[in-house]
Amino acid sequence: MTRKSIVLVTVDCLRADHVGFMGYPRPTTPFLDSLAVESFVFPAAIVAGAPTYYSLPAILASRYPLALGRDVLGLAPDEPTLATALKQVGYATASIGAANPYVSSRFGYQQCFDVFRDFLEDPADRASDGASDGANSVSGNGWASRLNRGLQKVRPSLGPLGIVYDELYFRYCQRVTPTANSLDSLRRFPAADVIVDEACQWLDSIGDTPFFLWLHLMDPHSPYYPKEEALALMGDAPVTPYGARYLNSYWNRSDLGRRRLARHRDEIVALYDGGIRWVDVQVARLIESLRNSRRWDRCIFALTADHGEEFLDHDGRYHPPAHLREELIRVPLLLRVPGAIRKEIKKAPFSLLHLAPTLLDAAELSVPSAFQGASYWPQIRQGTTYDAVAISECVAGCTNPFRWENRMGPRVLSVRESRFKLVLHFDPLKDELYDLEADPGEQAPLSSGAHKPERRRLLEIARLQLQQSAEQRDVHARVRARLRDLRLEAERIHA
Ligand SMILES: [Zn+2]
């Protein structure tokens, strides 16, 4: 019997509600929409943490992100993962990622990949996956930057003069990038075509061996500089490099309130959507290549995201770890398994903690006992309901986990059922209960007296999660991870 290969695509910052197969009206994903017809589509796939560094341990290793302690980021050395499980049974393995510094060997992601290409030189230089994005901000130290920062501070008190300031700011943004002549020259991460080129080359090199290919794409990640072809495919008017630079800088400004930011929101979203469209185009090319080499019929394919993105839904931007709101924790999940007939998936949440065991089970392979998640493949394949809650966690305010002290803030934990969602903050201690049926936008928590049985039930689930996290901690994995951190820190100081 020929073994099934597995292709896993994780798209950074891809919100569930910005793909066509989840109902988005703009044409971001025509190819994936056509693939969705023969795939399982999960109406409520929920990440186990956000952003990247609190999400990927669950996707790759089926482990809650804070299970080894708040100060441990990424995977521990020798921790069982999808890659280790597949390597053990003879799969060829490759990971090709678009230069996300948190998806690097620094955080243990290279384990058991024959080829691990991350397009990074110095991961710390690109640290970005937090609140505001360094590359977006006008952060130089020249006189113009200093003047601009000074102006930004007084901007709120300028009143109607603010319009004049915005015009000056536009000219200033043009000044700081005098050589930009295309969006390509402004882009900070390799676009999906670069990643798919590498993937196709690798696939050509491995013959008929069953394989595991993991791609991590950054096209929708800020700063938002999509391929110009993608904007054209979306039917959007062209954006000049200066215009795109201005929009990104404006969107990153810390001196503006919601109302003024909202003025350019739709233009920013159009740039973000362009990034998604390029992912769609390139995933189509990858699958075409698999079809041409007659491997697609034996390929399990999963596409999901590590977290979503905020566009002022709750006044926020980007994806800082803070509130675990739906726009950040709910992601698309499309799963195509050859030979399995698509069934409708019920709206119970599916935690990405269960993705790795589900993929292994669908490939008829055994699941490592260390995985905290479980396979839902039997229920998915048969279209039967499953009863599940999805727990997500992060550390509030940890926007630069390269700084150890940044990792030690208070935990935030959410427990999400189909209808109710509880968000627990630990400093100050606060719990918010939402009724997602009545309030899908999570705009107002229920009053403390409402829905007491539900609140009690979800609090009990949160309590059990915290208790088990402490009691079942793999202390050996924790020590290995901490030793790695210390070694890297010593090397950094030595250098
Ligand atoms: Zn991310």
Tab-separated table of C-alpha atoms and ligand atoms in Angstrom, residues 12-13 51-52 100 129 216 218 221 306-307 319, ligand 1:
chain	number	residue	atom	x	y	z
A	12	ASP	CA	0.509	33.971	8.796
A	13	CYS	CA	-2.239	36.407	9.887
A	51	PRO	CA	0.420	35.222	17.735
A	52	THR	CA	2.826	32.890	15.911
A	100	ASN	CA	9.257	34.572	10.221
A	129	ASP	CA	5.170	39.316	15.380
A	216	HIS	CA	4.730	28.930	6.220
A	218	MET	CA	3.846	35.554	5.167
A	221	HIS	CA	1.567	39.845	7.261
A	306	ASP	CA	-1.359	30.629	12.900
A	307	HIS	CA	-3.736	33.459	13.907
A	319	HIS	CA	-2.085	40.799	16.182
B	1	ZN	ZN	2.093	34.930	12.942
